mmCIF file of C-alpha atoms in Angstrom:
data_model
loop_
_atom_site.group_PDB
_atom_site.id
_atom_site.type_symbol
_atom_site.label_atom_id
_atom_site.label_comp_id
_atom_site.label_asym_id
_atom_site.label_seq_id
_atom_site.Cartn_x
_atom_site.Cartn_y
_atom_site.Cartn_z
ATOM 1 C CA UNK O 8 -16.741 -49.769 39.281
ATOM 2 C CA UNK O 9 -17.398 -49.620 35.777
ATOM 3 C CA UNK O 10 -19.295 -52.659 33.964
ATOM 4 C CA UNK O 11 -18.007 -52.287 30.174
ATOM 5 C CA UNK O 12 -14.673 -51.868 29.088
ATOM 6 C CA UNK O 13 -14.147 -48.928 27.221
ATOM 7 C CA UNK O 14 -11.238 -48.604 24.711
ATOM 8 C CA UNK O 15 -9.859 -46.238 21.822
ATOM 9 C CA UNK O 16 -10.904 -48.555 18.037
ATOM 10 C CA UNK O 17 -7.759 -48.969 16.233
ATOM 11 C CA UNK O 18 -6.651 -50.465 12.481
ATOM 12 C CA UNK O 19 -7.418 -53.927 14.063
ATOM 13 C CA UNK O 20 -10.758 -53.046 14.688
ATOM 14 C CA UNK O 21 -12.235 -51.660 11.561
ATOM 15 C CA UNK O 22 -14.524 -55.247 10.448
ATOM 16 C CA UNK O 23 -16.072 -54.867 14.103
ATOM 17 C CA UNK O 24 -16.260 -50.733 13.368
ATOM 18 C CA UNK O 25 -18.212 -51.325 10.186
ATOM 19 C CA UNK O 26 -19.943 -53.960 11.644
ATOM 20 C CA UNK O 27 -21.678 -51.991 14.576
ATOM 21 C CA UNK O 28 -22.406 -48.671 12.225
ATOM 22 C CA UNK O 29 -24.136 -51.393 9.919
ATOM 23 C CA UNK O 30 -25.985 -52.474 12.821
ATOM 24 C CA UNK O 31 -26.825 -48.654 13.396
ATOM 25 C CA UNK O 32 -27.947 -48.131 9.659
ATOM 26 C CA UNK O 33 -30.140 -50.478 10.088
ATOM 27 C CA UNK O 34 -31.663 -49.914 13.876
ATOM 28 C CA UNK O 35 -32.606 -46.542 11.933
ATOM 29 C CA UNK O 36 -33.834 -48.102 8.119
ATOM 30 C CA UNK O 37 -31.173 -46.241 6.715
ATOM 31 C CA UNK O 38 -29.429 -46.845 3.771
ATOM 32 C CA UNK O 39 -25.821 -47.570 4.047
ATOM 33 C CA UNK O 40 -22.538 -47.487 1.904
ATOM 34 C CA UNK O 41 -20.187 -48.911 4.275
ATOM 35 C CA UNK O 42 -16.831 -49.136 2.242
ATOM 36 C CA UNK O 43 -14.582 -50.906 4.707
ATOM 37 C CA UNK O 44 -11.149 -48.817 3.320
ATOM 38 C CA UNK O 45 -13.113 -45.513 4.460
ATOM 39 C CA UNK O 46 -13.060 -47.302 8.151
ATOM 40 C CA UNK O 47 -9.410 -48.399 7.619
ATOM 41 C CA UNK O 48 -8.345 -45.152 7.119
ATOM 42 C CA UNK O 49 -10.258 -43.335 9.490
ATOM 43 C CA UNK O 50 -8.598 -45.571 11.907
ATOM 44 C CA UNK O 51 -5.218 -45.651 10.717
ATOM 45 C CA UNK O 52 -4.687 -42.225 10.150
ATOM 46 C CA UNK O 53 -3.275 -39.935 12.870
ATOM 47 C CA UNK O 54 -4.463 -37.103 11.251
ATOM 48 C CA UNK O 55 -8.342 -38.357 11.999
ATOM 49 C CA UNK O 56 -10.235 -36.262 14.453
ATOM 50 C CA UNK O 57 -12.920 -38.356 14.628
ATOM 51 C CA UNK O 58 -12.337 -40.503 17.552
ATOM 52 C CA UNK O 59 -14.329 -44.002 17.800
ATOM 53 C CA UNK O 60 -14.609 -45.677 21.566
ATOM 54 C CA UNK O 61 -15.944 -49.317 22.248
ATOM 55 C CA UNK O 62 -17.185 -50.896 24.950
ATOM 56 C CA UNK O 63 -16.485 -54.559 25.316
ATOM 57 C CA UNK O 64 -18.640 -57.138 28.132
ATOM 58 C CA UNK O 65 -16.484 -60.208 28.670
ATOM 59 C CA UNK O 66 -14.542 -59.416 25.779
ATOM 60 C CA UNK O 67 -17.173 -58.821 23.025
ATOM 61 C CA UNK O 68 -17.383 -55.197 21.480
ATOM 62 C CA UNK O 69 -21.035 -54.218 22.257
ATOM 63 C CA UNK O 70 -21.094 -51.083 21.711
ATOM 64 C CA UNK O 71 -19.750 -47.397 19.543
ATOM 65 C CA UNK O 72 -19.313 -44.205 19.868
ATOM 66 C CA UNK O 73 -17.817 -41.661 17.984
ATOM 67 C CA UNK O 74 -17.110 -38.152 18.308
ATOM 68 C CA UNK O 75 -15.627 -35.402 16.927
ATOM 69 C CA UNK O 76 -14.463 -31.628 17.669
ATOM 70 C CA UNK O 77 -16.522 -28.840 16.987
ATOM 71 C CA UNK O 78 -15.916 -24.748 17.095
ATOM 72 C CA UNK O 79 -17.811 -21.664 17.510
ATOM 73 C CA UNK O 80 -16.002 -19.085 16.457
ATOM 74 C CA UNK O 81 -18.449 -16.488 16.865
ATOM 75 C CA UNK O 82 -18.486 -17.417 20.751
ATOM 76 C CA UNK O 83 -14.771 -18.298 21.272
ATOM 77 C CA UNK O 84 -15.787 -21.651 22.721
ATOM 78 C CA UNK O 85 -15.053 -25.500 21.356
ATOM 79 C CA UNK O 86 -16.706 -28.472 22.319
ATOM 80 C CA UNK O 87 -17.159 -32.067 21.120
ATOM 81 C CA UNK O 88 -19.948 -33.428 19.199
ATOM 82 C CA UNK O 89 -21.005 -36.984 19.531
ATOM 83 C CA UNK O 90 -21.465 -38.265 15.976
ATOM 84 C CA UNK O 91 -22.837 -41.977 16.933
ATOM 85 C CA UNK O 92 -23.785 -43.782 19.943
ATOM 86 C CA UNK O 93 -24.921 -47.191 19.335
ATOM 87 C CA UNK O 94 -25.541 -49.971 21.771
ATOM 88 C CA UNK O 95 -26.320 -53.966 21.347
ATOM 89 C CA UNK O 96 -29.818 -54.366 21.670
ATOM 90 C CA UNK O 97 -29.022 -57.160 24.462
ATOM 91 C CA UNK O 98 -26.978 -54.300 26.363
ATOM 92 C CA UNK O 99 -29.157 -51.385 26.217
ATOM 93 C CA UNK O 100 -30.469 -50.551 29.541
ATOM 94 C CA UNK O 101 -27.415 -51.580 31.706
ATOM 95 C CA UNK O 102 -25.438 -48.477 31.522
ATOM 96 C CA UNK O 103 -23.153 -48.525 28.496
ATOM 97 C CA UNK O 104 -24.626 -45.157 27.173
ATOM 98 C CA UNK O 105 -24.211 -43.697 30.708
ATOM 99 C CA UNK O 106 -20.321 -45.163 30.923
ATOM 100 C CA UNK O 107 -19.961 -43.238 27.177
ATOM 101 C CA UNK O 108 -21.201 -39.834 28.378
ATOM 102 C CA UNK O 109 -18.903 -40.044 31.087
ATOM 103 C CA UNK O 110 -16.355 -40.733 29.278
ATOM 104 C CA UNK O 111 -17.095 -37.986 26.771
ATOM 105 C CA UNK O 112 -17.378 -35.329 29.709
ATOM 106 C CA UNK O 113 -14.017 -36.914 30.612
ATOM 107 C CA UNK O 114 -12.487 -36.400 27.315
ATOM 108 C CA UNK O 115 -14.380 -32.934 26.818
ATOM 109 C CA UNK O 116 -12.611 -31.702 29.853
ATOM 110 C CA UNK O 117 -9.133 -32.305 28.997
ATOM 111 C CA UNK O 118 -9.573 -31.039 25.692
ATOM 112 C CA UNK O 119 -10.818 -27.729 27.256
ATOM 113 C CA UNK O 120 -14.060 -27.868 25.683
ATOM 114 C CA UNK O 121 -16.702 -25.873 26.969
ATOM 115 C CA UNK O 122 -19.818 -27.781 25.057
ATOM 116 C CA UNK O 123 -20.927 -31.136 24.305
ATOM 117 C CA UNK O 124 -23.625 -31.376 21.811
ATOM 118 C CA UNK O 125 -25.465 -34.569 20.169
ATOM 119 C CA UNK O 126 -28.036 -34.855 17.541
ATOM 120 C CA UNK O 127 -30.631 -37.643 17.289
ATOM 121 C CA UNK O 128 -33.460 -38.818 14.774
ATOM 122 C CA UNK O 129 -36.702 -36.972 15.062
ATOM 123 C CA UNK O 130 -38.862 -40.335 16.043
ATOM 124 C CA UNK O 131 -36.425 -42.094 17.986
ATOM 125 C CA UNK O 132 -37.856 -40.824 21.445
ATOM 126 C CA UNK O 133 -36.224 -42.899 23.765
ATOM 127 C CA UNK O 134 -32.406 -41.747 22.861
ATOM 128 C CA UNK O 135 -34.294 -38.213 23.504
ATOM 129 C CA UNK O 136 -35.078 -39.485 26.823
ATOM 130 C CA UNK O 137 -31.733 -40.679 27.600
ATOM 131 C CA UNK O 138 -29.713 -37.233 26.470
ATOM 132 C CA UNK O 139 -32.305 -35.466 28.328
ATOM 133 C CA UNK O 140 -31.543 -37.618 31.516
ATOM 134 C CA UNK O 141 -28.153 -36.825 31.008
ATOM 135 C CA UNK O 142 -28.729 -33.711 31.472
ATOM 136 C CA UNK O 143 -28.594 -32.465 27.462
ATOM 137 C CA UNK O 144 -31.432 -29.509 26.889
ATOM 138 C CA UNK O 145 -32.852 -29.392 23.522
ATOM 139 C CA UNK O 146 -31.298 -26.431 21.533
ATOM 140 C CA UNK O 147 -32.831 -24.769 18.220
ATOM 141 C CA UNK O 148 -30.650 -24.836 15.674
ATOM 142 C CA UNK O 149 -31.498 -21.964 13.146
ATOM 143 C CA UNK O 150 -31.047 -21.301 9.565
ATOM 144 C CA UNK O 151 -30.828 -24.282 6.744
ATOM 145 C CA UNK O 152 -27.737 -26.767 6.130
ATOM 146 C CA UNK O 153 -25.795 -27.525 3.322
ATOM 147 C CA UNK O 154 -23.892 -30.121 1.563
ATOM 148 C CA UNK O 155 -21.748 -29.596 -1.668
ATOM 149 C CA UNK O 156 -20.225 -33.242 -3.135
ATOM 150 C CA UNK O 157 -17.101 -31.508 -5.263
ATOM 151 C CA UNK O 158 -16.613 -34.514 -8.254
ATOM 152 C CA UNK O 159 -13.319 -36.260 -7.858
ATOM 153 C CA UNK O 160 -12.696 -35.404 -12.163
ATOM 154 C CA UNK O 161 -12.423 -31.555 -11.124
#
């Protein structure tokens, strides 16, 4: 049986969305522009294929994750990518991030998708530890990224 209650985040839960990738931002001493419409609308719109899960203990929302679908076209294969995984520090160690993987294998095989990939910081070794007793194998990623900001005047 499952300890944490895992549900789909709706409109009703964007306050306790922002809260917990707040929480995140700062776990990780990053800088953070958390414009609650953004999580309103992510939410609220159907469109949206980011989807955000939370687990709830006895009612309280102690945990986020969030995930997205991904393609490679050059290898005719999809998969989902899991954008953030964040956990109270009270509930870490007690399964939640196992109960979220299996969930995301879950949702990655109804979707048909072949791959599930996750990215974490360089230095924080223990999530490392925890994709790699998953069962994740670190992957090379070659080549540079890119970002372009188009101005909202253009």
């Amino acid at each position: 049986m499952s300890k944490f209650h895992l549900r789909i985040a709706n409109v009703q839960d964007t306050e306790i969305v922002r809260a917990k990738i707040e929480a995140l931002c700062a776990f990780h001493d990053d800088d953070a522009s958390l414009d609650p419409a953004f999580f309103h609308k992510v939410l609220s719109d159907p469109k949206t294929q980011l989807r955000v899960i939370l687990a709830q203990d006895q009612g309280q929302v102690i945990g986020l994750m969030a995930y997205y679908p991904m393609f490679r076209l050059h290898s005719a294969s999809s998969g989902l990518h899991l954008h953030q995984l964040f956990i109270d520090h009270t509930h870490r160690g007690q399964g939640c991030a196992r109960q979220f993987m299996d969930y995301l294998i879950h949702a990655a095989a109804e979707c048909g998708a072949s791959y599930i990939s996750v990215s974490a910081d360089l230095q924080n070794e223990p999530a490392h530890q925890v994709y790699l007793s998953m069962g994740f194998k670190r992957v090379a990623l070659g080549g540079a990224f890119f970002e372009y900001h188009p101005t909202q005047d253009a």
